[in-house]
Short mmCIF file of C-alpha atoms in Angstrom, two decimals:
data_model
loop_
_atom_site.label_atom_id
_atom_site.label_comp_id
_atom_site.label_asym_id
_atom_site.label_seq_id
_atom_site.Cartn_x
_atom_site.Cartn_y
_atom_site.Cartn_z
CA UNK A 104 -56.10 -47.32 137.98
CA UNK A 105 -55.98 -46.96 141.90
CA UNK A 106 -52.26 -47.00 142.06
CA UNK A 107 -52.03 -43.65 139.91
CA UNK A 108 -54.84 -42.16 142.01
CA UNK A 109 -54.42 -38.41 142.29
CA UNK A 110 -54.68 -38.34 146.10
CA UNK A 111 -50.94 -39.96 146.20
CA UNK A 112 -49.84 -36.45 145.07
CA UNK A 113 -50.48 -35.13 148.78
CA UNK A 114 -48.10 -37.44 150.09
CA UNK A 115 -45.20 -35.56 148.03
CA UNK A 116 -44.79 -32.75 150.32
CA UNK A 117 -44.66 -35.13 153.65
CA UNK A 118 -42.10 -37.33 151.64
CA UNK A 119 -39.89 -34.07 151.03
CA UNK A 120 -40.39 -32.69 154.10
CA UNK A 121 -39.14 -36.07 156.05
CA UNK A 122 -36.21 -36.08 153.70
CA UNK A 123 -35.22 -32.51 154.35
CA UNK A 124 -35.32 -33.12 158.04
CA UNK A 125 -33.31 -36.40 157.80
CA UNK A 126 -30.73 -34.44 155.73
CA UNK A 127 -30.70 -31.51 158.29
CA UNK A 128 -30.60 -33.80 161.31
CA UNK A 129 -27.57 -35.89 159.94
CA UNK A 130 -25.76 -32.50 158.82
CA UNK A 131 -26.16 -31.16 162.11
CA UNK A 132 -25.01 -34.07 163.92
CA UNK A 133 -22.07 -34.75 161.96
CA UNK A 134 -20.89 -30.99 162.32
CA UNK A 135 -20.92 -31.29 166.40
CA UNK A 136 -19.89 -34.71 166.51
CA UNK A 137 -16.36 -33.46 165.60
CA UNK A 138 -16.59 -30.79 168.18
CA UNK A 139 -15.43 -31.80 171.49
CA UNK A 140 -16.60 -30.40 174.67
CA UNK A 141 -14.44 -28.48 176.96
CA UNK A 142 -15.28 -30.98 179.76
CA UNK A 143 -14.52 -33.64 177.92
CA UNK A 144 -17.17 -35.81 178.90
CA UNK A 145 -18.31 -38.78 176.92
CA UNK A 146 -21.92 -39.55 176.41
CA UNK A 147 -22.14 -42.35 178.93
CA UNK A 148 -20.38 -39.90 181.48
CA UNK A 149 -22.91 -37.31 180.85
CA UNK A 150 -25.76 -39.56 181.11
CA UNK A 151 -24.53 -41.34 184.30
CA UNK A 152 -23.44 -37.51 185.93
CA UNK A 153 -27.15 -36.29 185.29
CA UNK A 154 -28.82 -39.68 186.98
CA UNK A 155 -26.65 -39.34 189.89
CA UNK A 156 -27.24 -35.55 190.39
CA UNK A 157 -30.79 -36.18 189.93
CA UNK A 158 -30.69 -38.95 192.61
CA UNK A 159 -31.74 -41.63 190.34
CA UNK A 160 -30.02 -45.01 190.80
CA UNK A 161 -31.96 -47.62 189.41
CA UNK A 162 -30.98 -46.52 185.90
CA UNK A 163 -28.55 -48.18 183.78
CA UNK A 164 -26.39 -46.68 180.93
CA UNK A 165 -25.59 -48.90 178.05
CA UNK A 166 -24.23 -49.12 174.62
CA UNK A 167 -26.29 -50.04 171.69
CA UNK A 168 -25.27 -51.00 168.22
CA UNK A 169 -26.47 -48.35 165.26
CA UNK A 170 -26.16 -44.79 164.61
CA UNK A 171 -28.73 -42.36 166.47
CA UNK A 172 -30.43 -45.72 167.67
CA UNK A 173 -30.41 -43.91 171.12
CA UNK A 174 -33.32 -44.26 173.49
CA UNK A 175 -34.41 -44.91 176.93
CA UNK A 176 -36.33 -48.24 177.63
CA UNK A 177 -38.50 -47.63 180.74
CA UNK A 178 -39.52 -51.20 180.93
CA UNK A 179 -35.62 -52.27 181.35
CA UNK A 180 -35.04 -48.85 183.08
CA UNK A 181 -31.88 -48.24 180.51
CA UNK A 182 -30.68 -45.25 178.84
CA UNK A 183 -29.10 -46.87 175.79
CA UNK A 184 -26.83 -44.88 173.69
CA UNK A 185 -25.49 -45.65 170.07
CA UNK A 186 -21.61 -46.45 170.45
CA UNK A 187 -20.96 -43.15 168.61
CA UNK A 188 -22.70 -41.20 171.50
CA UNK A 189 -21.67 -43.43 174.57
CA UNK A 190 -17.86 -43.16 173.74
CA UNK A 191 -17.65 -40.03 172.30
CA UNK A 192 -16.90 -36.41 174.06
CA UNK A 193 -18.64 -34.20 171.23
CA UNK A 194 -21.18 -31.81 171.86
CA UNK A 195 -23.99 -33.80 170.01
CA UNK A 196 -22.92 -36.67 172.45
CA UNK A 197 -23.59 -34.51 175.24
CA UNK A 198 -26.90 -33.27 173.73
CA UNK A 199 -28.14 -36.61 173.08
CA UNK A 200 -27.32 -38.35 176.19
CA UNK A 201 -28.83 -35.52 178.44
CA UNK A 202 -31.88 -35.75 176.14
CA UNK A 203 -32.59 -39.30 176.80
CA UNK A 204 -31.94 -38.75 180.48
CA UNK A 205 -35.05 -36.25 180.04
CA UNK A 206 -36.85 -39.26 179.00
CA UNK A 207 -35.80 -40.84 182.47
CA UNK A 208 -37.08 -38.01 184.28
CA UNK A 209 -40.36 -37.91 182.67
CA UNK A 210 -40.77 -41.13 183.68
CA UNK A 211 -39.60 -40.88 187.50
CA UNK A 212 -42.06 -37.85 187.67
CA UNK A 213 -44.82 -39.47 185.89
CA UNK A 214 -45.27 -37.21 182.97
CA UNK A 215 -48.68 -38.06 181.52
CA UNK A 216 -48.13 -37.55 177.82
CA UNK A 217 -45.17 -40.19 178.02
CA UNK A 218 -47.34 -42.69 179.87
CA UNK A 219 -49.88 -42.23 177.16
CA UNK A 220 -47.66 -42.68 174.43
CA UNK A 221 -46.01 -45.83 175.86
CA UNK A 222 -49.69 -47.02 176.18
CA UNK A 223 -50.28 -46.23 172.52
CA UNK A 224 -47.25 -48.26 170.75
CA UNK A 225 -49.22 -51.59 170.30
CA UNK A 226 -52.18 -49.65 168.84
CA UNK A 227 -50.00 -47.54 166.55
CA UNK A 228 -47.89 -50.74 165.25
CA UNK A 229 -51.12 -52.45 164.42
CA UNK A 230 -52.46 -49.30 162.83
CA UNK A 231 -49.40 -48.49 160.43
CA UNK A 232 -48.93 -52.20 159.49
CA UNK A 233 -52.69 -53.21 159.16
CA UNK A 234 -55.07 -50.25 158.63
CA UNK A 235 -53.74 -49.44 154.86
CA UNK A 236 -54.17 -53.37 154.06
CA UNK A 237 -57.53 -53.31 155.11
CA UNK A 238 -58.43 -50.11 153.21
CA UNK A 239 -56.93 -51.40 150.30
CA UNK A 240 -58.60 -54.92 150.51
CA UNK A 241 -62.00 -53.17 150.94
CA UNK A 242 -61.42 -51.13 147.75
CA UNK A 243 -60.55 -54.05 145.54
CA UNK A 244 -62.66 -56.54 146.80
CA UNK A 245 -66.39 -55.86 147.23
CA UNK A 246 -67.17 -58.18 150.11
CA UNK A 247 -64.38 -56.39 152.00
CA UNK A 248 -65.85 -52.73 151.75
CA UNK A 249 -66.82 -53.01 155.54
CA UNK A 250 -63.11 -53.07 156.35
CA UNK A 251 -62.59 -49.68 155.09
CA UNK A 252 -63.39 -47.47 157.52
CA UNK A 253 -61.81 -50.05 160.11
CA UNK A 254 -58.69 -49.85 158.45
CA UNK A 255 -58.85 -46.09 158.57
CA UNK A 256 -59.72 -45.69 162.42
CA UNK A 257 -56.55 -48.31 162.85
CA UNK A 258 -54.37 -46.08 161.30
CA UNK A 259 -55.79 -42.91 162.86
CA UNK A 260 -54.35 -44.31 165.96
CA UNK A 261 -50.76 -43.71 164.42
CA UNK A 262 -51.46 -40.15 163.94
CA UNK A 263 -52.73 -39.83 168.04
CA UNK A 264 -49.19 -41.79 168.45
CA UNK A 265 -47.13 -39.23 166.43
CA UNK A 266 -49.06 -36.44 167.74
CA UNK A 267 -48.39 -37.08 171.27
CA UNK A 268 -44.90 -37.89 170.76
CA UNK A 269 -44.25 -34.16 169.76
CA UNK A 270 -44.97 -32.82 173.40
CA UNK A 271 -43.11 -35.98 174.89
CA UNK A 272 -39.47 -35.19 172.98
CA UNK A 273 -39.68 -31.28 173.15
CA UNK A 274 -40.23 -31.68 176.86
CA UNK A 275 -37.30 -34.27 177.06
CA UNK A 276 -34.98 -31.78 174.94
CA UNK A 277 -36.24 -29.02 177.06
CA UNK A 278 -35.38 -30.81 180.42
CA UNK A 279 -31.83 -31.55 178.57
CA UNK A 280 -30.81 -28.02 177.93
CA UNK A 281 -31.92 -27.25 181.05
CA UNK A 282 -29.90 -29.97 183.00
CA UNK A 283 -26.86 -29.17 180.55
CA UNK A 284 -26.72 -25.59 181.93
CA UNK A 285 -27.37 -26.01 185.57
CA UNK A 286 -24.63 -28.63 185.70
CA UNK A 287 -22.26 -27.00 183.48
CA UNK A 288 -21.79 -30.24 181.14
CA UNK A 289 -21.43 -27.54 178.37
CA UNK A 290 -20.32 -24.07 178.58
CA UNK A 291 -20.81 -20.97 176.91
CA UNK A 292 -21.26 -21.39 173.00
CA UNK A 293 -21.49 -25.08 173.34
CA UNK A 294 -25.00 -25.01 174.75
CA UNK A 295 -26.06 -23.44 171.47
CA UNK A 296 -24.36 -26.34 169.82
CA UNK A 297 -26.59 -28.33 171.80
CA UNK A 298 -29.84 -26.70 171.14
CA UNK A 299 -29.18 -26.91 167.27
CA UNK A 300 -28.78 -30.80 167.70
CA UNK A 301 -31.77 -31.15 169.37
CA UNK A 302 -34.03 -28.72 167.22
CA UNK A 303 -32.66 -30.92 164.18
CA UNK A 304 -33.87 -34.32 165.77
CA UNK A 305 -37.27 -32.53 166.87
CA UNK A 306 -37.76 -31.68 163.39
CA UNK A 307 -37.91 -35.53 162.29
CA UNK A 308 -40.83 -36.00 164.81
CA UNK A 309 -42.95 -33.06 163.06
CA UNK A 310 -42.09 -34.45 159.83
CA UNK A 311 -43.14 -37.96 160.71
CA UNK A 312 -46.31 -36.46 162.23
CA UNK A 313 -47.33 -34.52 159.00
CA UNK A 314 -46.64 -37.46 156.73
CA UNK A 315 -48.84 -39.50 158.93
CA UNK A 316 -51.80 -37.08 158.76
CA UNK A 317 -50.97 -36.57 155.02
CA UNK A 318 -51.22 -40.72 154.63
CA UNK A 319 -54.62 -40.53 156.54
CA UNK A 320 -56.10 -37.86 154.43
CA UNK A 321 -55.14 -39.83 151.55
CA UNK A 322 -56.77 -42.89 152.48
CA UNK A 323 -60.00 -40.92 153.30
CA UNK A 324 -60.14 -39.31 149.99
CA UNK A 325 -59.38 -42.56 148.25
CA UNK A 326 -62.17 -44.78 149.86
CA UNK A 327 -64.64 -41.87 149.28
CA UNK A 328 -63.96 -42.14 145.62
CA UNK A 329 -63.85 -45.59 145.10
#
């Protein structure tokens, strides 16, 4: 039967990698969320300090509900930090806040991969939700066979989005570490802790991209055998 097709085994390595990456980032975050920085600056203060020193005055720093929900919203010109980051003076909070400010600087400087990723968001959302459905419809209903390549093409947009996300996130982390060092926000071994937090977070993006690639390969193999 379709649901037990051997190609689904391809997804197992990706699922395991994603699980490991999530455990790694949660463990690393928990470790450094319990270590206060010597400067004692909260995540909000770190973000505000970086933006001010970089001459960026049209971006606000706001708290947002949830854990690890931190992000930069370029349309609203707002750095949104989860409550655990916004109010915390930990090494993890400093690293995450600086990372989001790295995205702000990308926006200010017109970093092309970031702009391209933003442009691909609608296509990626459509591809992730509709792509597999079209493939399955084509596999089960003969009259809809022509939908299979359309579904695969739509899902390919998801791959492109995740691939472009990698340099965007890596670049933001590199900018963050440089800013932390230049502004003296973290000192000595604290810098190593921040790097570990950001490196662990980067693994989740790698794992997600790999899993998406495996999904695409699985859909292609399934469609060919059917």
